[in-house]
Amino acid sequence: MNLVIMGPIGSGKGTQAGIISKKLGIPHISTGDIMRKHIKDETDIGLKIKQKLETGSYVDDTLTSEILKSRIFKDDVKNGFILDGFPRTINQANILSEMVAIDKVIFLNVDNDIVIDRISSRLTCEECGAMYSKSSAIQKCEKCGGNLSQRKDDKKEVVENRLEIFEKETLPILNFYKSLNLLVEINGMLEIDVVTDIILKELVI
């Protein structure tokens, strides 16, 4: 089963993608994670991506598509995948449809004020990427012991800019998938396990 999970930053799509990946035994493909690895490894692609992300801008379609294509045709994806972070534009949706058939698109709907609060108040492990709330008393990553810091693209003003871009460039994709009868819209403000149960029921698991 080939799935796409969509939603604004902070909607919980990464969390849900990870859970559904384990439930269905298919890989969770996060273009964001792939990009962050390029940034960490300081590759040429990573340097280009870093400049975009730090201002809240989208990485251009050609570069993002190349990154995805290098992952989506690996052997572990033969039974399906859950894709997180792509597509983000109508052009990307068309590119994806040319690559592979999509069975379902899950959209997690979350209010902007909640998104801003969630993202601007989180810290990220500099080593493994695990995320924590600033309100917690955690000083070091509980998974690997790495240092915690706020990513530049998680600052409030950048989050607001990313939401503006999301509404302008990504929301129109919903009508595209709705017209194909692939879209499932879910309230992303519900408890995590409730959202998971709804997704699984929609997938008829």
XYZ file of N, CA, C and O in Angstrom:
820
model
N 0.842 -1.195 0.000
C 0.000 0.000 0.000
C 0.877 1.244 0.000
O 1.759 1.390 0.848
N 0.650 2.111 -0.959
C 1.419 3.352 -1.073
C 0.602 4.507 -0.512
O -0.448 4.848 -1.055
N 1.091 5.093 0.574
C 0.359 6.138 1.278
C 1.132 7.444 1.297
O 2.365 7.453 1.326
N 0.384 8.534 1.328
C 0.959 9.866 1.540
C 0.294 10.445 2.776
O -0.923 10.339 2.934
N 1.081 11.014 3.680
C 0.500 11.696 4.834
C 0.877 13.171 4.741
O 2.043 13.517 4.544
N -0.137 14.033 4.839
C 0.056 15.470 4.677
C -0.478 16.227 5.886
O -1.289 15.715 6.651
N -0.027 17.457 6.004
C -0.486 18.322 7.085
C 0.530 19.419 7.284
O 1.676 19.304 6.823
N 0.162 20.495 7.956
C 1.136 21.555 8.237
C 2.208 21.046 9.184
O 2.046 19.997 9.823
N 3.311 21.756 9.262
C 4.339 21.400 10.235
C 3.695 21.358 11.618
O 2.817 22.150 11.940
N 4.110 20.385 12.440
C 3.568 20.282 13.780
C 2.224 19.596 13.857
O 1.610 19.529 14.921
N 1.749 19.041 12.740
C 0.434 18.381 12.741
C 0.522 16.957 13.258
O -0.501 16.320 13.508
N 1.748 16.449 13.417
C 1.924 15.081 13.908
C 2.079 14.057 12.804
O 2.038 12.854 13.061
N 2.283 14.521 11.574
C 2.365 13.564 10.466
C 3.579 12.638 10.579
O 3.502 11.467 10.218
N 4.703 13.163 11.077
C 5.877 12.319 11.260
C 5.635 11.238 12.305
O 6.015 10.076 12.114
N 4.983 11.621 13.392
C 4.648 10.664 14.452
C 3.725 9.577 13.923
O 3.958 8.379 14.127
N 2.660 9.991 13.234
C 1.701 9.019 12.706
C 2.326 8.139 11.628
O 2.065 6.937 11.561
N 3.171 8.734 10.788
C 3.832 7.957 9.742
C 4.694 6.854 10.355
O 4.716 5.723 9.860
N 5.400 7.191 11.454
C 6.224 6.200 12.135
C 5.404 5.056 12.703
O 5.783 3.883 12.590
N 4.252 5.395 13.284
C 3.385 4.370 13.871
C 2.785 3.486 12.783
O 2.809 2.246 12.881
N 2.237 4.106 11.739
C 1.607 3.357 10.649
C 2.634 2.492 9.926
O 2.335 1.371 9.506
N 3.856 3.000 9.797
C 4.935 2.236 9.175
C 5.133 0.899 9.883
O 5.248 -0.152 9.246
N 5.168 0.936 11.214
C 5.353 -0.289 11.994
C 4.126 -1.187 11.929
O 4.236 -2.423 11.847
N 2.937 -0.582 11.946
C 1.695 -1.360 11.907
C 1.570 -2.140 10.599
O 1.140 -3.295 10.582
N 1.953 -1.495 9.490
C 1.766 -2.103 8.178
C 3.025 -2.792 7.649
O 2.970 -3.493 6.636
N 4.147 -2.579 8.324
C 5.385 -3.189 7.875
C 5.911 -2.605 6.577
O 6.504 -3.295 5.753
N 5.696 -1.299 6.406
C 6.199 -0.603 5.217
C 7.070 0.563 5.674
O 6.858 1.107 6.758
N 8.068 0.960 4.888
C 8.974 2.035 5.334
C 8.322 3.407 5.372
O 7.462 3.721 4.550
N 8.740 4.178 6.362
C 8.350 5.582 6.471
C 9.420 6.384 5.741
O 10.583 6.407 6.153
N 9.033 7.032 4.666
C 9.972 7.833 3.886
C 9.706 9.305 4.167
O 8.663 9.840 3.796
N 10.636 9.944 4.848
C 10.518 11.364 5.179
C 11.536 12.142 4.361
O 12.741 11.993 4.569
N 11.052 12.948 3.428
C 11.984 13.755 2.642
C 12.724 14.737 3.548
O 13.882 15.070 3.301
N 12.073 15.173 4.617
C 12.719 16.081 5.571
C 13.917 15.424 6.240
O 14.981 16.037 6.380
N 13.746 14.152 6.662
C 14.848 13.433 7.300
C 16.006 13.232 6.329
O 17.181 13.360 6.702
N 15.672 12.901 5.072
C 16.706 12.701 4.059
C 17.480 14.000 3.841
O 18.714 14.017 3.764
N 16.734 15.112 3.786
C 17.381 16.415 3.587
C 18.269 16.785 4.768
O 19.386 17.289 4.595
N 17.773 16.527 5.983
C 18.561 16.872 7.169
C 19.863 16.053 7.241
O 20.878 16.541 7.740
N 19.816 14.811 6.723
C 21.041 14.009 6.690
C 22.045 14.624 5.710
O 23.250 14.664 5.992
N 21.543 15.105 4.577
C 22.427 15.785 3.628
C 23.056 17.013 4.280
O 24.247 17.296 4.081
N 22.241 17.747 5.066
C 22.746 18.942 5.748
C 23.816 18.560 6.772
O 24.883 19.176 6.843
N 23.526 17.518 7.563
C 24.470 17.074 8.594
C 25.787 16.617 7.976
O 26.870 16.880 8.513
N 25.682 15.913 6.824
C 26.891 15.405 6.149
C 27.589 16.483 5.321
O 28.635 16.224 4.728
N 26.955 17.679 5.273
C 27.512 18.832 4.553
C 27.812 18.515 3.089
O 28.850 18.900 2.539
N 26.865 17.810 2.459
C 27.001 17.535 1.031
C 26.649 18.803 0.249
O 26.111 19.763 0.806
N 26.943 18.796 -1.044
C 26.591 19.945 -1.881
C 25.085 20.169 -1.861
O 24.616 21.313 -1.786
N 24.342 19.069 -1.932
C 22.878 19.168 -1.867
C 22.463 19.728 -0.515
O 21.573 20.572 -0.424
N 23.139 19.272 0.544
C 22.810 19.716 1.889
C 22.982 21.205 2.090
O 22.162 21.855 2.753
N 24.027 21.775 1.506
C 24.262 23.218 1.633
C 23.160 24.021 0.943
O 22.713 25.053 1.450
N 22.701 23.522 -0.213
C 21.617 24.194 -0.926
C 20.318 24.118 -0.125
O 19.568 25.093 -0.020
N 20.070 22.947 0.438
C 18.849 22.735 1.219
C 18.848 23.621 2.461
O 17.831 24.225 2.816
N 19.993 23.707 3.139
C 20.106 24.472 4.383
C 19.705 25.925 4.183
O 18.982 26.507 5.003
N 20.142 26.524 3.091
C 19.815 27.925 2.806
C 18.301 28.119 2.687
O 17.758 29.126 3.148
N 17.629 27.151 2.069
C 16.175 27.230 1.893
C 15.451 27.061 3.229
O 14.577 27.860 3.593
N 15.806 26.014 3.964
C 15.085 25.681 5.196
C 15.217 26.771 6.254
O 14.273 27.013 7.016
N 16.355 27.425 6.320
C 16.575 28.427 7.366
C 15.716 29.672 7.173
O 15.536 30.458 8.096
N 15.175 29.859 5.984
C 14.271 30.984 5.741
C 12.816 30.540 5.687
O 11.917 31.366 5.536
N 12.584 29.219 5.812
C 11.218 28.702 5.756
C 10.735 28.442 4.349
O 9.576 28.083 4.138
N 11.589 28.602 3.348
C 11.207 28.385 1.954
C 11.207 26.898 1.624
O 11.867 26.095 2.291
N 10.463 26.535 0.564
C 10.472 25.162 0.094
C 11.718 24.915 -0.757
O 12.187 25.801 -1.466
N 12.241 23.702 -0.685
C 13.314 23.289 -1.583
C 12.679 23.075 -2.954
O 11.569 22.574 -3.063
N 13.366 23.467 -4.023
C 12.745 23.422 -5.346
C 12.362 22.001 -5.751
O 12.956 21.013 -5.300
N 11.369 21.893 -6.628
C 10.770 20.618 -7.007
C 11.771 19.647 -7.615
O 11.740 18.446 -7.329
N 12.653 20.151 -8.450
C 13.614 19.279 -9.129
C 14.521 18.579 -8.132
O 14.703 17.349 -8.175
N 15.061 19.340 -7.194
C 15.971 18.791 -6.194
C 15.239 17.812 -5.273
O 15.736 16.710 -4.998
N 14.060 18.188 -4.821
C 13.289 17.324 -3.930
C 12.919 16.021 -4.625
O 12.974 14.938 -4.033
N 12.529 16.102 -5.894
C 12.138 14.921 -6.660
C 13.311 13.962 -6.840
O 13.151 12.740 -6.752
N 14.494 14.509 -7.062
C 15.693 13.679 -7.208
C 15.994 12.937 -5.907
O 16.348 11.749 -5.912
N 15.843 13.652 -4.791
C 16.083 13.042 -3.481
C 15.101 11.902 -3.241
O 15.467 10.818 -2.789
N 13.827 12.141 -3.568
C 12.798 11.117 -3.368
C 13.024 9.921 -4.281
O 12.916 8.771 -3.851
N 13.332 10.171 -5.525
C 13.510 9.100 -6.511
C 14.632 8.157 -6.098
O 14.567 6.942 -6.327
N 15.664 8.700 -5.448
C 16.789 7.872 -5.023
C 16.407 6.942 -3.872
O 17.125 5.980 -3.578
N 15.261 7.213 -3.236
C 14.817 6.395 -2.098
C 13.624 5.498 -2.417
O 13.540 4.359 -1.949
N 12.723 5.984 -3.245
C 11.425 5.336 -3.394
C 11.471 4.045 -4.219
O 10.520 3.257 -4.204
N 12.579 3.816 -4.906
C 12.686 2.608 -5.724
C 13.645 1.572 -5.148
O 14.053 0.648 -5.846
N 13.974 1.708 -3.879
C 14.829 0.713 -3.224
C 14.015 -0.549 -2.913
O 12.791 -0.530 -2.864
N 14.724 -1.665 -2.673
C 14.078 -2.970 -2.513
C 13.079 -3.029 -1.368
O 12.059 -3.722 -1.448
N 13.346 -2.294 -0.276
C 12.465 -2.383 0.888
C 11.117 -1.688 0.676
O 10.242 -1.745 1.533
N 10.942 -1.036 -0.477
C 9.711 -0.295 -0.746
C 8.764 -1.095 -1.649
O 7.682 -0.631 -1.978
N 9.144 -2.316 -2.005
C 8.354 -3.080 -2.971
C 6.941 -3.405 -2.474
O 6.034 -3.607 -3.280
N 6.745 -3.446 -1.154
C 5.415 -3.740 -0.609
C 4.644 -2.486 -0.219
O 3.559 -2.572 0.354
N 5.228 -1.316 -0.511
C 4.546 -0.062 -0.193
C 5.388 0.852 0.678
O 6.503 0.518 1.075
N 4.824 2.010 1.000
C 5.531 3.009 1.801
C 4.514 3.999 2.351
O 3.367 4.060 1.909
N 4.949 4.770 3.329
C 4.165 5.922 3.774
C 5.075 7.132 3.631
O 6.156 7.199 4.232
N 4.670 8.053 2.778
C 5.492 9.194 2.384
C 5.104 10.437 3.166
O 3.950 10.828 3.209
N 6.095 11.059 3.772
C 5.897 12.218 4.643
C 6.780 13.367 4.152
O 7.998 13.224 4.077
N 6.157 14.501 3.774
C 6.922 15.665 3.350
C 6.933 15.891 1.854
O 7.550 16.844 1.366
N 6.264 15.038 1.129
C 6.173 15.158 -0.327
C 4.868 14.496 -0.758
O 4.555 13.420 -0.257
N 4.074 15.129 -1.606
C 4.307 16.374 -2.332
C 3.916 17.617 -1.517
O 3.074 17.532 -0.631
N 4.515 18.753 -1.880
C 4.192 20.025 -1.239
C 3.669 21.063 -2.220
O 3.324 22.165 -1.810
N 3.661 20.710 -3.490
C 3.109 21.593 -4.520
C 2.342 20.733 -5.519
O 2.534 19.515 -5.579
N 1.480 21.369 -6.303
C 0.744 20.646 -7.340
C 1.721 19.993 -8.320
O 1.518 18.847 -8.753
N 2.780 20.705 -8.659
C 3.773 20.148 -9.571
C 4.390 18.871 -8.996
O 4.571 17.876 -9.704
N 4.695 18.885 -7.694
C 5.251 17.697 -7.050
C 4.238 16.556 -7.042
O 4.604 15.389 -7.191
N 2.957 16.879 -6.859
C 1.914 15.849 -6.878
C 1.866 15.174 -8.243
O 1.711 13.944 -8.348
N 2.012 15.959 -9.281
C 2.030 15.403 -10.637
C 3.275 14.556 -10.873
O 3.206 13.488 -11.483
N 4.409 15.027 -10.356
C 5.660 14.272 -10.480
C 5.522 12.923 -9.772
O 5.927 11.879 -10.306
N 4.935 12.941 -8.561
C 4.762 11.710 -7.799
C 3.851 10.727 -8.526
O 4.130 9.518 -8.569
N 2.772 11.226 -9.119
C 1.830 10.354 -9.824
C 2.478 9.695 -11.038
O 2.064 8.606 -11.462
N 3.493 10.348 -11.589
C 4.234 9.761 -12.713
C 5.225 8.702 -12.238
O 5.567 7.784 -12.985
N 5.653 8.826 -10.977
C 6.601 7.854 -10.414
C 5.913 6.563 -9.990
O 6.393 5.463 -10.263
N 4.772 6.724 -9.285
C 4.148 5.576 -8.626
C 2.674 5.856 -8.357
O 2.265 7.013 -8.224
N 1.866 4.796 -8.282
C 0.439 4.939 -7.968
C 0.263 5.095 -6.457
O 0.864 4.360 -5.672
N -0.562 6.050 -6.050
C -0.845 6.298 -4.635
C -2.223 5.725 -4.295
O -3.190 5.913 -5.023
N -2.297 5.011 -3.165
C -3.552 4.367 -2.766
C -4.412 5.255 -1.875
O -5.640 5.202 -1.942
N -3.765 6.062 -1.019
C -4.523 6.902 -0.088
C -3.669 8.088 0.330
O -2.455 7.986 0.476
N -4.333 9.226 0.539
C -3.668 10.426 1.028
C -4.349 10.854 2.323
O -5.549 11.140 2.343
N -3.591 10.868 3.407
C -4.120 11.227 4.723
C -3.727 12.659 5.035
O -2.540 13.008 5.006
N -4.719 13.496 5.330
C -4.444 14.892 5.678
C -4.814 15.145 7.128
O -5.964 14.960 7.540
N -3.828 15.573 7.925
C -4.052 15.900 9.333
C -4.285 17.399 9.448
O -3.383 18.202 9.204
N -5.487 17.766 9.823
C -5.879 19.167 9.891
C -5.656 19.712 11.305
O -6.211 19.177 12.272
N -4.840 20.749 11.426
C -4.523 21.343 12.730
C -4.555 22.862 12.603
O -4.063 23.422 11.618
N -5.134 23.546 13.594
C -5.214 25.010 13.582
C -3.812 25.631 13.637
O -2.919 25.113 14.310
N -3.665 26.772 12.968
C -2.364 27.441 12.893
C -1.788 27.817 14.248
O -0.584 27.696 14.482
N -2.637 28.297 15.166
C -2.115 28.729 16.464
C -1.527 27.557 17.246
O -0.537 27.709 17.968
N -2.115 26.379 17.067
C -1.594 25.187 17.736
C -0.270 24.777 17.098
O 0.677 24.395 17.795
N -0.201 24.866 15.783
C 1.040 24.545 15.067
C 2.180 25.445 15.548
O 3.279 24.967 15.864
N 1.923 26.747 15.605
C 2.952 27.701 16.018
C 3.436 27.400 17.434
O 4.642 27.413 17.714
N 2.503 27.092 18.326
C 2.867 26.775 19.706
C 3.692 25.488 19.781
O 4.704 25.424 20.484
N 3.246 24.461 19.046
C 3.945 23.179 19.069
C 5.387 23.303 18.561
O 6.326 22.822 19.192
N 5.544 23.954 17.419
C 6.852 23.987 16.770
C 7.821 24.945 17.451
O 8.984 24.616 17.671
N 7.347 26.128 17.793
C 8.260 27.124 18.378
C 8.660 26.771 19.805
O 9.567 27.389 20.366
N 8.009 25.763 20.392
C 8.347 25.382 21.768
C 9.053 24.025 21.839
O 9.129 23.417 22.888
N 9.589 23.562 20.691
C 10.246 22.263 20.724
C 11.754 22.382 20.532
O 12.250 23.326 19.932
N 12.461 21.407 21.088
C 13.913 21.288 20.940
C 14.215 19.996 20.192
O 13.474 19.018 20.308
N 15.298 19.993 19.436
C 15.656 18.833 18.628
C 17.060 18.361 18.975
O 17.967 19.178 19.169
N 17.227 17.050 19.064
C 18.551 16.487 19.330
C 19.449 16.735 18.128
O 19.080 16.437 16.986
N 20.638 17.269 18.385
C 21.569 17.597 17.305
C 22.183 16.355 16.670
O 22.743 16.426 15.582
N 22.050 15.206 17.356
C 22.646 13.969 16.852
C 21.651 13.088 16.103
O 21.879 12.710 14.970
N 20.523 12.749 16.757
C 19.590 11.777 16.151
C 18.292 12.395 15.664
O 17.489 11.715 15.012
N 18.035 13.669 15.989
C 16.832 14.337 15.506
C 15.598 14.146 16.354
O 14.518 14.628 16.013
N 15.720 13.455 17.493
C 14.572 13.279 18.397
C 14.110 14.640 18.905
O 14.919 15.558 19.061
N 12.794 14.762 19.142
C 12.242 16.062 19.531
C 11.674 16.051 20.947
O 11.104 15.058 21.395
N 11.826 17.192 21.634
C 11.341 17.358 22.999
C 10.737 18.745 23.160
O 11.090 19.676 22.426
N 9.849 18.890 24.130
C 9.248 20.179 24.414
C 10.164 20.990 25.331
O 10.816 20.440 26.231
N 10.198 22.308 25.097
C 10.969 23.189 25.975
C 10.460 23.127 27.412
O 11.214 23.377 28.357
N 9.184 22.799 27.557
C 8.584 22.785 28.896
C 9.031 21.582 29.723
O 8.840 21.549 30.935
N 9.638 20.585 29.078
C 10.108 19.407 29.819
C 11.409 19.747 30.533
O 12.090 20.723 30.212
N 11.757 18.927 31.495
C 12.977 19.167 32.261
C 14.174 18.439 31.647
O 15.258 18.392 32.235
N 13.998 17.882 30.449
C 15.044 17.096 29.819
C 16.168 18.007 29.318
O 15.919 18.987 28.629
N 17.398 17.668 29.687
C 18.562 18.467 29.310
C 19.333 17.840 28.145
O 19.951 18.545 27.354
N 19.319 16.507 28.076
C 20.011 15.759 27.026
C 19.031 14.781 26.385
O 18.051 14.366 26.995
N 19.321 14.406 25.140
C 18.462 13.451 24.440
C 18.414 12.125 25.187
O 19.459 11.565 25.549
N 17.212 11.627 25.414
C 17.045 10.363 26.137
C 17.396 9.160 25.269
O 17.605 8.065 25.785
N 17.463 9.351 23.966
C 17.771 8.240 23.059
C 19.269 8.045 22.845
O 19.765 6.927 22.808
N 20.001 9.181 22.677
C 21.427 9.042 22.353
C 22.338 9.912 23.211
O 23.561 9.833 23.074
N 21.763 10.753 24.059
C 22.574 11.608 24.918
C 23.072 12.872 24.249
O 23.880 13.613 24.815
N 22.578 13.152 23.035
C 23.008 14.323 22.297
C 22.482 15.623 22.878
O 21.556 15.632 23.700
N 23.068 16.734 22.462
C 22.634 18.052 22.910
C 21.315 18.431 22.249
O 21.052 18.079 21.097
N 20.489 19.184 22.981
C 19.209 19.650 22.466
C 19.301 21.130 22.124
O 19.891 21.913 22.865
N 18.725 21.509 20.993
C 18.718 22.916 20.602
C 17.497 23.180 19.731
O 16.848 22.249 19.243
N 17.194 24.458 19.536
C 16.077 24.823 18.664
C 16.594 24.991 17.243
O 17.535 25.736 17.000
N 15.988 24.265 16.309
C 16.368 24.420 14.912
C 15.970 25.809 14.435
O 14.966 26.367 14.867
N 16.766 26.361 13.509
C 16.466 27.696 12.990
C 15.107 27.741 12.312
O 14.396 28.752 12.374
N 14.717 26.635 11.668
C 13.425 26.615 10.982
C 12.261 26.370 11.931
O 11.113 26.290 11.504
N 12.536 26.255 13.250
C 11.483 26.110 14.252
C 11.201 27.425 14.992
O 10.332 27.470 15.861
N 11.931 28.462 14.666
C 11.676 29.759 15.302
C 10.325 30.298 14.841
O 9.891 30.058 13.711
N 9.643 31.037 15.723
C 8.263 31.450 15.479
C 8.070 32.145 14.136
O 7.138 31.834 13.389
N 8.958 33.101 13.810
C 8.785 33.860 12.574
C 8.953 32.975 11.337
O 8.285 33.174 10.319
N 9.832 31.970 11.449
C 10.022 31.040 10.322
C 8.817 30.120 10.193
O 8.359 29.822 9.091
N 8.288 29.675 11.348
C 7.096 28.813 11.342
C 5.921 29.543 10.685
O 5.196 28.962 9.863
N 5.749 30.804 11.034
C 4.648 31.594 10.446
C 4.809 31.693 8.939
O 3.830 31.595 8.184
N 6.056 31.884 8.499
C 6.315 31.966 7.054
C 6.032 30.630 6.377
O 5.450 30.577 5.285
N 6.412 29.545 7.036
C 6.180 28.209 6.476
C 4.687 27.919 6.369
O 4.239 27.268 5.414
N 3.912 28.387 7.327
C 2.466 28.186 7.278
C 1.842 28.959 6.123
O 0.918 28.468 5.460
N 2.336 30.158 5.885
C 1.833 30.962 4.755
C 2.101 30.249 3.430
O 1.233 30.193 2.556
N 3.300 29.703 3.315
C 3.661 28.979 2.095
C 2.815 27.715 1.969
O 2.350 27.365 0.875
N 2.593 27.035 3.101
C 1.781 25.814 3.097
C 0.373 26.106 2.583
O -0.164 25.377 1.740
N -0.225 27.171 3.091
C -1.592 27.511 2.688
C -1.659 27.894 1.208
O -2.631 27.568 0.516
N -0.622 28.549 0.735
C -0.616 29.010 -0.656
C -0.291 27.886 -1.639
O -0.949 27.749 -2.685
N 0.724 27.071 -1.312
C 1.234 26.112 -2.278
C 0.796 24.669 -2.041
O 0.687 23.892 -2.993
N 0.548 24.297 -0.767
C 0.264 22.893 -0.471
C -1.220 22.585 -0.349
O -1.681 21.538 -0.821
N -1.994 23.465 0.270
C -3.419 23.192 0.436
C -4.142 22.905 -0.883
O -5.046 22.061 -0.907
N -3.781 23.556 -2.000
C -4.454 23.233 -3.263
C -4.323 21.769 -3.682
O -5.143 21.262 -4.458
N -3.312 21.067 -3.151
C -3.129 19.660 -3.485
C -4.300 18.826 -2.973
O -4.639 17.791 -3.548
N -4.936 19.298 -1.896
C -6.049 18.535 -1.324
C -7.161 18.357 -2.345
O -7.738 17.273 -2.466
N -7.475 19.407 -3.077
C -8.516 19.303 -4.109
C -8.090 18.348 -5.217
O -8.910 17.616 -5.777
N -6.802 18.337 -5.515
C -6.257 17.424 -6.526
C -6.515 15.977 -6.123
O -7.025 15.173 -6.919
N -6.190 15.643 -4.872
C -6.381 14.262 -4.407
C -7.854 13.947 -4.124
O -8.282 12.797 -4.261
N -8.598 14.976 -3.740
C -10.036 14.777 -3.522
C -10.724 14.400 -4.833
O -11.612 13.543 -4.869
N -10.292 15.032 -5.910
C -10.884 14.743 -7.224
C -10.581 13.308 -7.671
O -11.306 12.738 -8.485
N -9.515 12.726 -7.126
C -9.143 11.347 -7.447
C -9.709 10.349 -6.443
O -9.427 9.144 -6.520
N -10.502 10.884 -5.495
C -11.127 10.058 -4.455
C -10.083 9.334 -3.588
O -10.288 8.196 -3.168
N -8.986 10.014 -3.310
C -7.909 9.429 -2.511
C -7.770 10.080 -1.142
O -7.099 9.541 -0.258
N -8.408 11.225 -0.944
C -8.167 12.032 0.256
C -8.981 11.585 1.460
O -10.184 11.357 1.360
N -8.284 11.476 2.599
C -8.922 11.212 3.888
C -8.501 12.336 4.830
O -7.312 12.485 5.127
N -9.452 13.158 5.288
C -9.124 14.279 6.174
C -9.445 13.911 7.617
O -10.536 13.432 7.920
N -8.463 14.140 8.510
C -8.589 13.743 9.914
C -8.209 14.918 10.817
O -7.289 15.678 10.507
N -8.912 15.049 11.935
C -8.600 16.084 12.916
C -7.291 15.737 13.619
O -7.241 14.834 14.459
N -6.218 16.450 13.292
C -4.913 16.171 13.865
C -4.733 16.696 15.275
O -3.660 16.542 15.860
N -5.778 17.322 15.834
C -5.685 17.855 17.192
C -6.175 16.848 18.235
O -6.135 17.114 19.433
N -6.632 15.680 17.780
C -7.045 14.620 18.695
C -5.810 13.943 19.289
O -4.684 14.160 18.839
N -6.034 13.100 20.310
C -4.918 12.365 20.914
C -4.258 11.471 19.868
O -4.910 10.993 18.933
N -2.959 11.243 20.035
C -2.182 10.489 19.049
C -2.797 9.129 18.740
O -2.958 8.757 17.572
N -3.152 8.363 19.783
C -3.688 7.016 19.544
C -5.053 7.055 18.876
O -5.399 6.155 18.100
N -5.820 8.110 19.138
C -7.126 8.256 18.494
C -6.946 8.504 17.001
O -7.629 7.910 16.161
N -6.004 9.389 16.672
C -5.713 9.672 15.265
C -5.254 8.400 14.558
O -5.684 8.092 13.439
N -4.384 7.625 15.205
C -3.901 6.365 14.622
C -5.048 5.418 14.329
O -5.124 4.833 13.240
N -5.957 5.260 15.295
C -7.100 4.355 15.112
C -7.964 4.786 13.933
O -8.429 3.949 13.148
N -8.179 6.102 13.815
C -8.998 6.608 12.705
C -8.318 6.309 11.367
O -8.964 5.861 10.410
N -7.007 6.522 11.313
C -6.267 6.260 10.069
C -6.392 4.788 9.693
O -6.677 4.456 8.534
N -6.168 3.911 10.648
C -6.222 2.475 10.363
C -7.608 2.031 9.893
O -7.731 1.197 8.989
N -8.632 2.626 10.486
C -9.997 2.291 10.051
C -10.255 2.772 8.617
O -10.913 2.097 7.832
N -9.719 3.945 8.308
C -9.884 4.481 6.955
C -9.154 3.626 5.921
O -9.536 3.557 4.761
N -8.088 2.985 6.385
C -7.323 2.116 5.487
C -7.890 0.704 5.444
O -7.377 -0.167 4.742
N -8.947 0.484 6.240
C -9.614 -0.817 6.349
C -8.629 -1.892 6.765
O -8.488 -2.931 6.111
N -7.911 -1.584 7.843
C -6.929 -2.552 8.366
C -7.588 -3.393 9.458
O -8.181 -2.849 10.370
